[in-house]
mmCIF file of C-alpha atoms in Angstrom:
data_model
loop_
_atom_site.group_PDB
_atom_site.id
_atom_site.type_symbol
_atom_site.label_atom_id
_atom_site.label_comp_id
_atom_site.label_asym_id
_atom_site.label_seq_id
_atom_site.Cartn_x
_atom_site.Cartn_y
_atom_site.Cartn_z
ATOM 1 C CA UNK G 1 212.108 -50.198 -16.551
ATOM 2 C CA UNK G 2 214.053 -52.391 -14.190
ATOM 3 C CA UNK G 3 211.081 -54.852 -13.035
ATOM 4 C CA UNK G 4 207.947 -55.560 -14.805
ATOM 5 C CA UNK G 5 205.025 -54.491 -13.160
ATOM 6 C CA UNK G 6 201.989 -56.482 -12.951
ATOM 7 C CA UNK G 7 198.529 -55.425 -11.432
ATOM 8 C CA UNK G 8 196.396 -57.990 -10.499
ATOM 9 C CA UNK G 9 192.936 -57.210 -10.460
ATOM 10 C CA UNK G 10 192.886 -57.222 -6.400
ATOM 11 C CA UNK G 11 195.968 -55.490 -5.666
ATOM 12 C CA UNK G 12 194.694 -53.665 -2.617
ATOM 13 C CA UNK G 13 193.505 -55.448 0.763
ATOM 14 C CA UNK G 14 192.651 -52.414 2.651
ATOM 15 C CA UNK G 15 194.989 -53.502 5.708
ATOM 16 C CA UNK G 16 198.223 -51.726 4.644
ATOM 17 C CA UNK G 17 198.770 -49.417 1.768
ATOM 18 C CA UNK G 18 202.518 -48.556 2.706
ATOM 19 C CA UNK G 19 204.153 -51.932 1.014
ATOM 20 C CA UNK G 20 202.127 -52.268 -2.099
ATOM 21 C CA UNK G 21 202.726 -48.181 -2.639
ATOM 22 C CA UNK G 22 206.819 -48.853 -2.158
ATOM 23 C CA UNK G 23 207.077 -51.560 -4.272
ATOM 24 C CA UNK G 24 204.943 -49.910 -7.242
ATOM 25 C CA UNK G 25 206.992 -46.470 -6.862
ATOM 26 C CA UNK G 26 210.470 -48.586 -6.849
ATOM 27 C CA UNK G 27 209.425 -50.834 -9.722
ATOM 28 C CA UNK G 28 208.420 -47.581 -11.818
ATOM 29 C CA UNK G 29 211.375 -45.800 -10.431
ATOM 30 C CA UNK G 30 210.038 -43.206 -8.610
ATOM 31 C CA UNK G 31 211.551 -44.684 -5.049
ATOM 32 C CA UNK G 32 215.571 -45.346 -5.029
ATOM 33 C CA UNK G 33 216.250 -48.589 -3.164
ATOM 34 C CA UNK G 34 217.029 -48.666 0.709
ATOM 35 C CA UNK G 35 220.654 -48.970 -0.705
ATOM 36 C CA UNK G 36 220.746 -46.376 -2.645
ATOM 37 C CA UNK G 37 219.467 -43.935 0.010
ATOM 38 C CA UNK G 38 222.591 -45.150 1.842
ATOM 39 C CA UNK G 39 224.922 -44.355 -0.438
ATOM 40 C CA UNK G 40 223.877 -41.118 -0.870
ATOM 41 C CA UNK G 41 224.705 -39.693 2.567
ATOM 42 C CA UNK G 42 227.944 -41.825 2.503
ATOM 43 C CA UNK G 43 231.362 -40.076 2.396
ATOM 44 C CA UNK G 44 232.124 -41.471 -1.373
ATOM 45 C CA UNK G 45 229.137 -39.223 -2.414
ATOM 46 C CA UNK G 46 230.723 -36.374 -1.947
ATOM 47 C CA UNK G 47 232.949 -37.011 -4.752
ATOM 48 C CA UNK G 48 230.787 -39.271 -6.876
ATOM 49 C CA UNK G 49 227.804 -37.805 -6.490
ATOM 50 C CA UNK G 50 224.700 -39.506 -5.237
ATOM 51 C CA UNK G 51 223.434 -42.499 -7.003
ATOM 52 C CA UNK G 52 221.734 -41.912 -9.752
ATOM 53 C CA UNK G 53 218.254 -42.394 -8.921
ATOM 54 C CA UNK G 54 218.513 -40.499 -5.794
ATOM 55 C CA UNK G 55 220.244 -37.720 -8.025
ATOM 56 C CA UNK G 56 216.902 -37.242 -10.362
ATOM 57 C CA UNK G 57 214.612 -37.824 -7.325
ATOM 58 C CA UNK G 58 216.327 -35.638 -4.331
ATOM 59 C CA UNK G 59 217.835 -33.536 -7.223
ATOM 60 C CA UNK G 60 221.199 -33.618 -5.923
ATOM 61 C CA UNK G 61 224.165 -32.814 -8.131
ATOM 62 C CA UNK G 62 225.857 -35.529 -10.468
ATOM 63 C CA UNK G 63 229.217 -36.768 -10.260
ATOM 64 C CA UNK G 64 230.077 -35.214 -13.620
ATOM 65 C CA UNK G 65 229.075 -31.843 -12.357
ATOM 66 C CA UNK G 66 231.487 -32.665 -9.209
ATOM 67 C CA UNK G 67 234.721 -33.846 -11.837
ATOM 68 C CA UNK G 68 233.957 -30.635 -13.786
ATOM 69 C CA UNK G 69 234.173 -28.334 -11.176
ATOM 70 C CA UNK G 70 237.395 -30.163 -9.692
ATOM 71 C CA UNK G 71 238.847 -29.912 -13.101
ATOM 72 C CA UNK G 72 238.421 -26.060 -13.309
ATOM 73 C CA UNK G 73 239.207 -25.267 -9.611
ATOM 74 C CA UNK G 74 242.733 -27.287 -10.372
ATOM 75 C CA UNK G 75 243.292 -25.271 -13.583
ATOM 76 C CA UNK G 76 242.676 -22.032 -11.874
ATOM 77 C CA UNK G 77 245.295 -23.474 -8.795
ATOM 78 C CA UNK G 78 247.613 -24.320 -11.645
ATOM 79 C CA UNK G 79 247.198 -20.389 -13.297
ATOM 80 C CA UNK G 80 247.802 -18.591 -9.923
ATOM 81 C CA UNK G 81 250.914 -21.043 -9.488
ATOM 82 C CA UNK G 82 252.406 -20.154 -12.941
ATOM 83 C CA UNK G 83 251.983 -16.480 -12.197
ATOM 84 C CA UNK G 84 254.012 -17.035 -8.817
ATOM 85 C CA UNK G 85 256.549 -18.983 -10.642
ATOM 86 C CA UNK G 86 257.427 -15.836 -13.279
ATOM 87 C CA UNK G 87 255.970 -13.288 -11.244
ATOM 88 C CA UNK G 88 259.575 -12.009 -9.949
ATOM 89 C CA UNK G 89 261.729 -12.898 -13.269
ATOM 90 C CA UNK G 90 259.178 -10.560 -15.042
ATOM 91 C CA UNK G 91 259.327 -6.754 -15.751
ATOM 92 C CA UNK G 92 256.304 -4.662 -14.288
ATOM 93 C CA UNK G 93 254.807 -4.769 -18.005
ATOM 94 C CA UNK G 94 255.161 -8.539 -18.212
ATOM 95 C CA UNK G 95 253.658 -9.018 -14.286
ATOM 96 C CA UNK G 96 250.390 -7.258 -15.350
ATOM 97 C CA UNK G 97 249.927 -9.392 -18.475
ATOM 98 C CA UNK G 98 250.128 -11.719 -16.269
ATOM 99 C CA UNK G 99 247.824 -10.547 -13.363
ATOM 100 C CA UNK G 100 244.925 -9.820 -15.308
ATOM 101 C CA UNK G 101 245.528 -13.664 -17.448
ATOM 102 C CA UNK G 102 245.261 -15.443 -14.441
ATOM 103 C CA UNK G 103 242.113 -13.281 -13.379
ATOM 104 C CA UNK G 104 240.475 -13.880 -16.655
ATOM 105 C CA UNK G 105 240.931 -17.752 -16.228
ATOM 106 C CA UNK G 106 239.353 -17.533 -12.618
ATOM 107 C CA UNK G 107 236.642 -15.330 -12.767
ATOM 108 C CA UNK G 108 235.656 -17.614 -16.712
ATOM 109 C CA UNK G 109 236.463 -20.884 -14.334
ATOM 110 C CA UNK G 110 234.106 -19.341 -11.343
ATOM 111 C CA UNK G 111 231.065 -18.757 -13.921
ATOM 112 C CA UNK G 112 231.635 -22.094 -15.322
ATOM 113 C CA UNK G 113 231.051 -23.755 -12.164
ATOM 114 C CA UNK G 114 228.722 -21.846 -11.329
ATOM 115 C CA UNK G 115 226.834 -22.357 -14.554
ATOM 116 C CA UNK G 116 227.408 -25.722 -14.438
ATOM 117 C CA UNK G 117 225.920 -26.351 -10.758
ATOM 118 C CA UNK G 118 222.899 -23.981 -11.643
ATOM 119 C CA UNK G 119 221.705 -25.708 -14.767
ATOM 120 C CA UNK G 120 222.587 -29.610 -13.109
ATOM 121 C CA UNK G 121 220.107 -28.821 -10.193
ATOM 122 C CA UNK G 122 217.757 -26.215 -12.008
ATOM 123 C CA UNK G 123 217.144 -29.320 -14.473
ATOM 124 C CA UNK G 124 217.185 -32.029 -11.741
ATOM 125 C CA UNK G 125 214.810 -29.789 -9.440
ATOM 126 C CA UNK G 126 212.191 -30.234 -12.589
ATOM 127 C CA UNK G 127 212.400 -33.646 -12.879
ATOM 128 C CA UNK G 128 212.046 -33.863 -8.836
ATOM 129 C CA UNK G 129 208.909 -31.233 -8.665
ATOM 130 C CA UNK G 130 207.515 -34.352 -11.797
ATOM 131 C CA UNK G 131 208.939 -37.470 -9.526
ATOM 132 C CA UNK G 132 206.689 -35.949 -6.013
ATOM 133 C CA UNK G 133 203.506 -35.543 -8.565
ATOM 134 C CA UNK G 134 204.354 -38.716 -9.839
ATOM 135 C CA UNK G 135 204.080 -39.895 -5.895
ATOM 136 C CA UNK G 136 201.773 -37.877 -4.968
ATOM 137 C CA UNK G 137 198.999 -39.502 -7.876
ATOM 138 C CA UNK G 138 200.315 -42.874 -6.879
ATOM 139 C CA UNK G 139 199.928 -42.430 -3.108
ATOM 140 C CA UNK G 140 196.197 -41.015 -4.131
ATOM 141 C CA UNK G 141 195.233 -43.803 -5.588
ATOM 142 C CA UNK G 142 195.995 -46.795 -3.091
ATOM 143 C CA UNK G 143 194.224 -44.656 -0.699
ATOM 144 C CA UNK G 144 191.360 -44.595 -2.980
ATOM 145 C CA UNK G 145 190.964 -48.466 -4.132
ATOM 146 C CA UNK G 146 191.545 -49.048 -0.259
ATOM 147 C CA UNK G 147 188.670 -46.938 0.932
ATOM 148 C CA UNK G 148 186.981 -49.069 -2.365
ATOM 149 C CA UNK G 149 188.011 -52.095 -0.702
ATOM 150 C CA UNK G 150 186.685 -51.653 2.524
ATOM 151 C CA UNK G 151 183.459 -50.158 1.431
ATOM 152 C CA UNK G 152 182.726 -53.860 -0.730
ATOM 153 C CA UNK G 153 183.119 -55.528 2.862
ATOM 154 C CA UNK G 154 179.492 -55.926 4.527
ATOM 155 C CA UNK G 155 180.113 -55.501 7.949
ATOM 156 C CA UNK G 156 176.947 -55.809 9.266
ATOM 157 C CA UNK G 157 175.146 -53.200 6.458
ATOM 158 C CA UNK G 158 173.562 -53.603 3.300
ATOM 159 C CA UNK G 159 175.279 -53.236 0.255
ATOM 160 C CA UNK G 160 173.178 -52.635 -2.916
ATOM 161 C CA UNK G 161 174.081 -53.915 -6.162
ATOM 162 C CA UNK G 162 172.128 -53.751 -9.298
ATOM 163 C CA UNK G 163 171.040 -56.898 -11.294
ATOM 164 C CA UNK G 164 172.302 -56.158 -14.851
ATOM 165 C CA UNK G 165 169.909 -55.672 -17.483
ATOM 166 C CA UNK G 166 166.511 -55.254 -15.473
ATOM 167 C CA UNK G 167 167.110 -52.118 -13.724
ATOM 168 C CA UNK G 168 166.599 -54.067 -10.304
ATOM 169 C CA UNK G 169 168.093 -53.613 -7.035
ATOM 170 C CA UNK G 170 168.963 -56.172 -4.744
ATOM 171 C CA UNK G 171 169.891 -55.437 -0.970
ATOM 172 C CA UNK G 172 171.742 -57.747 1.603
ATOM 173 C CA UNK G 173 169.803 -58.003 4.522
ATOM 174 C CA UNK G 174 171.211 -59.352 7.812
ATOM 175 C CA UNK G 175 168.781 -62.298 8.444
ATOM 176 C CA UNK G 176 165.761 -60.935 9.705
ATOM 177 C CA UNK G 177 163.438 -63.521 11.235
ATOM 178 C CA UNK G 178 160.160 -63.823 9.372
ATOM 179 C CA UNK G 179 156.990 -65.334 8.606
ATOM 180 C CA UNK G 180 156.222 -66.224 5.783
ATOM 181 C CA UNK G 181 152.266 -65.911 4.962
ATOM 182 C CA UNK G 182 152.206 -67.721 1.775
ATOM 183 C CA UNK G 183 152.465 -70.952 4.232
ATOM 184 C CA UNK G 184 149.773 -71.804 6.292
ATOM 185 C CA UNK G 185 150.523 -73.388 10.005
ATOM 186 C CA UNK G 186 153.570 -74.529 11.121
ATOM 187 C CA UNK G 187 155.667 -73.725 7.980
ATOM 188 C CA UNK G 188 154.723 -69.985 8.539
ATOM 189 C CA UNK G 189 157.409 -69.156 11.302
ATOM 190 C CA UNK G 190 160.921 -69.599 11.400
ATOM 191 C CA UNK G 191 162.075 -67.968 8.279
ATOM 192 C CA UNK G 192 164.774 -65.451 7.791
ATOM 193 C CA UNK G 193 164.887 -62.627 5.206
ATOM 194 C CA UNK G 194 168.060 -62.382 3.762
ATOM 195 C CA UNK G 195 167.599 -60.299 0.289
ATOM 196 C CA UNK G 196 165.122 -57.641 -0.639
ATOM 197 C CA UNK G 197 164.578 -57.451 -4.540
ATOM 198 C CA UNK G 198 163.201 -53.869 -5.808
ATOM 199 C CA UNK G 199 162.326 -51.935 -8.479
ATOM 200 C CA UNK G 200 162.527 -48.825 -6.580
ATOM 201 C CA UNK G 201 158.643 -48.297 -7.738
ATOM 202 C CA UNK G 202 156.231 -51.083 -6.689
ATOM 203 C CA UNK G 203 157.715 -54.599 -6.883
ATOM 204 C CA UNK G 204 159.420 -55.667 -3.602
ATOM 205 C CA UNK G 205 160.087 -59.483 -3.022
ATOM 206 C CA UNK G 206 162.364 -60.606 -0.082
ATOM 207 C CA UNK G 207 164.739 -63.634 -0.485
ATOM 208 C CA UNK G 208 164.146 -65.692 2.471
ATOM 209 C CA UNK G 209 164.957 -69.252 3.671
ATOM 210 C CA UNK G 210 164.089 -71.613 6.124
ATOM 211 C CA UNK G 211 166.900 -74.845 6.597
ATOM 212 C CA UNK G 212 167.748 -75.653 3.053
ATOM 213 C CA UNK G 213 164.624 -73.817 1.447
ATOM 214 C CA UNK G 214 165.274 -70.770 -0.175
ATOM 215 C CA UNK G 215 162.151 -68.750 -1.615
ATOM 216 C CA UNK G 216 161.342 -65.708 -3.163
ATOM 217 C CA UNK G 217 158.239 -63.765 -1.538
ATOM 218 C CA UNK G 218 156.124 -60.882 -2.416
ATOM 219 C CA UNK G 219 156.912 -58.329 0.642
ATOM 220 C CA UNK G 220 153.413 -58.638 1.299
ATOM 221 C CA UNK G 221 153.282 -61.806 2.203
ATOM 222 C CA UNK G 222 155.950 -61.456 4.525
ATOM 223 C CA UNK G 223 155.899 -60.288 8.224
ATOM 224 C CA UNK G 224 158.078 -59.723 11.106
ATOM 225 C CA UNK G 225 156.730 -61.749 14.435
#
């Protein structure tokens, strides 16, 4: 692997999945580099062959392919030229030898290019079809922690979350102004309900607080005015 890779335990903000997804998929080699893209359309590609990431991931053919197929299209140029060269010093028994030589050597050099580009992509196509699964999962999952992320942001609703141990539920409440019974006079009004604690059953007691004073309260001994 190129770079390391490190996941922190907040990885996602729920803003922006595009950078975060880019940088995981080039770190793990499943994106080429900007460069690399570049390269691959240029002119020098076309002789090289595409970079080699771009190659598994676009499935393009490799620059050995591109050399072996040069090398057998020269051979076959080189055939047909030797076969010009003797053609007209040779007798008509000599002259087919030679005709159906030089066909031999290009129809065996056409297969072998052929053979050669078919298996390069066939094999490179696989590993492509593997790289956009490999995106695909990746791309699935940002989108899921980011919908996670933005459902652990209040915004205005409760959010449940389960005391550990004592199958209790508590609920954020957004400060609901209460009284609170269990005072007598003044001290009843003015307080505002920020929790409800629940057994889902028949124990309900609301977090509430007044200034500085936090209490809990049985909800029936607390009202709204």
């Amino acid at each position: 692997m190129k770079n390391p890779v490190s996941v922190p335990s907040r990885a996602i903000s729920g803003d922006d999945i595009s950078p975060p997804a880019q940088q995981l998929l080039r770190d793990l080699n499943l994106l080429p580099e900007e460069g690399d893209l570049a390269h691959a359309g240029g002119f020098v590609a076309a002789f090289k062959g595409p970079p080699d990431s771009v190659a598994l991931i676009e499935a393009g053919a490799t620059a050995a392919t591109k050399w072996w197929s040069v090398g057998l299209g020269v051979m076959v140029t080189g055939a047909w030229a030797a076969v010009r060269t003797w053609w007209s010093a040779e007798d008509p028994a000599n002259q087919h030898i030679l005709l159906w030589g030089a066909a031999i050597v290009t129809a065996a050099a056409v297969l072998g290019v052929a053979h050669l580009f078919a298996s390069d992509l066939r094999g490179r196509a696989a590993v492509a079809t593997e790289t956009v699964r490999a995106r695909a999962a990746v791309a699935e999952t940002f989108v899921r922690m980011a919908e996670q992320a933005h459902a652990r942001t209040l915004d205005g609703q409760h959010v449940a979350a389960r005391a550990p141990g004592d199958g209790l539920q508590f609920a954020a409440l957004p400060s609901i102004t209460v009284e609170n019974m269990a005072k007598h006079g003044p001290e009843e009004a003015g307080w505002h309900a920020l929790g409800l604690l629940t057994d889902g059953a028949r124990r309900n007691r609301y977090l509430i607080a007044k200034g500085n004073t936090h209490e809990w309260v049985d909800a029936g001994m607390v009202s709204v005015p």
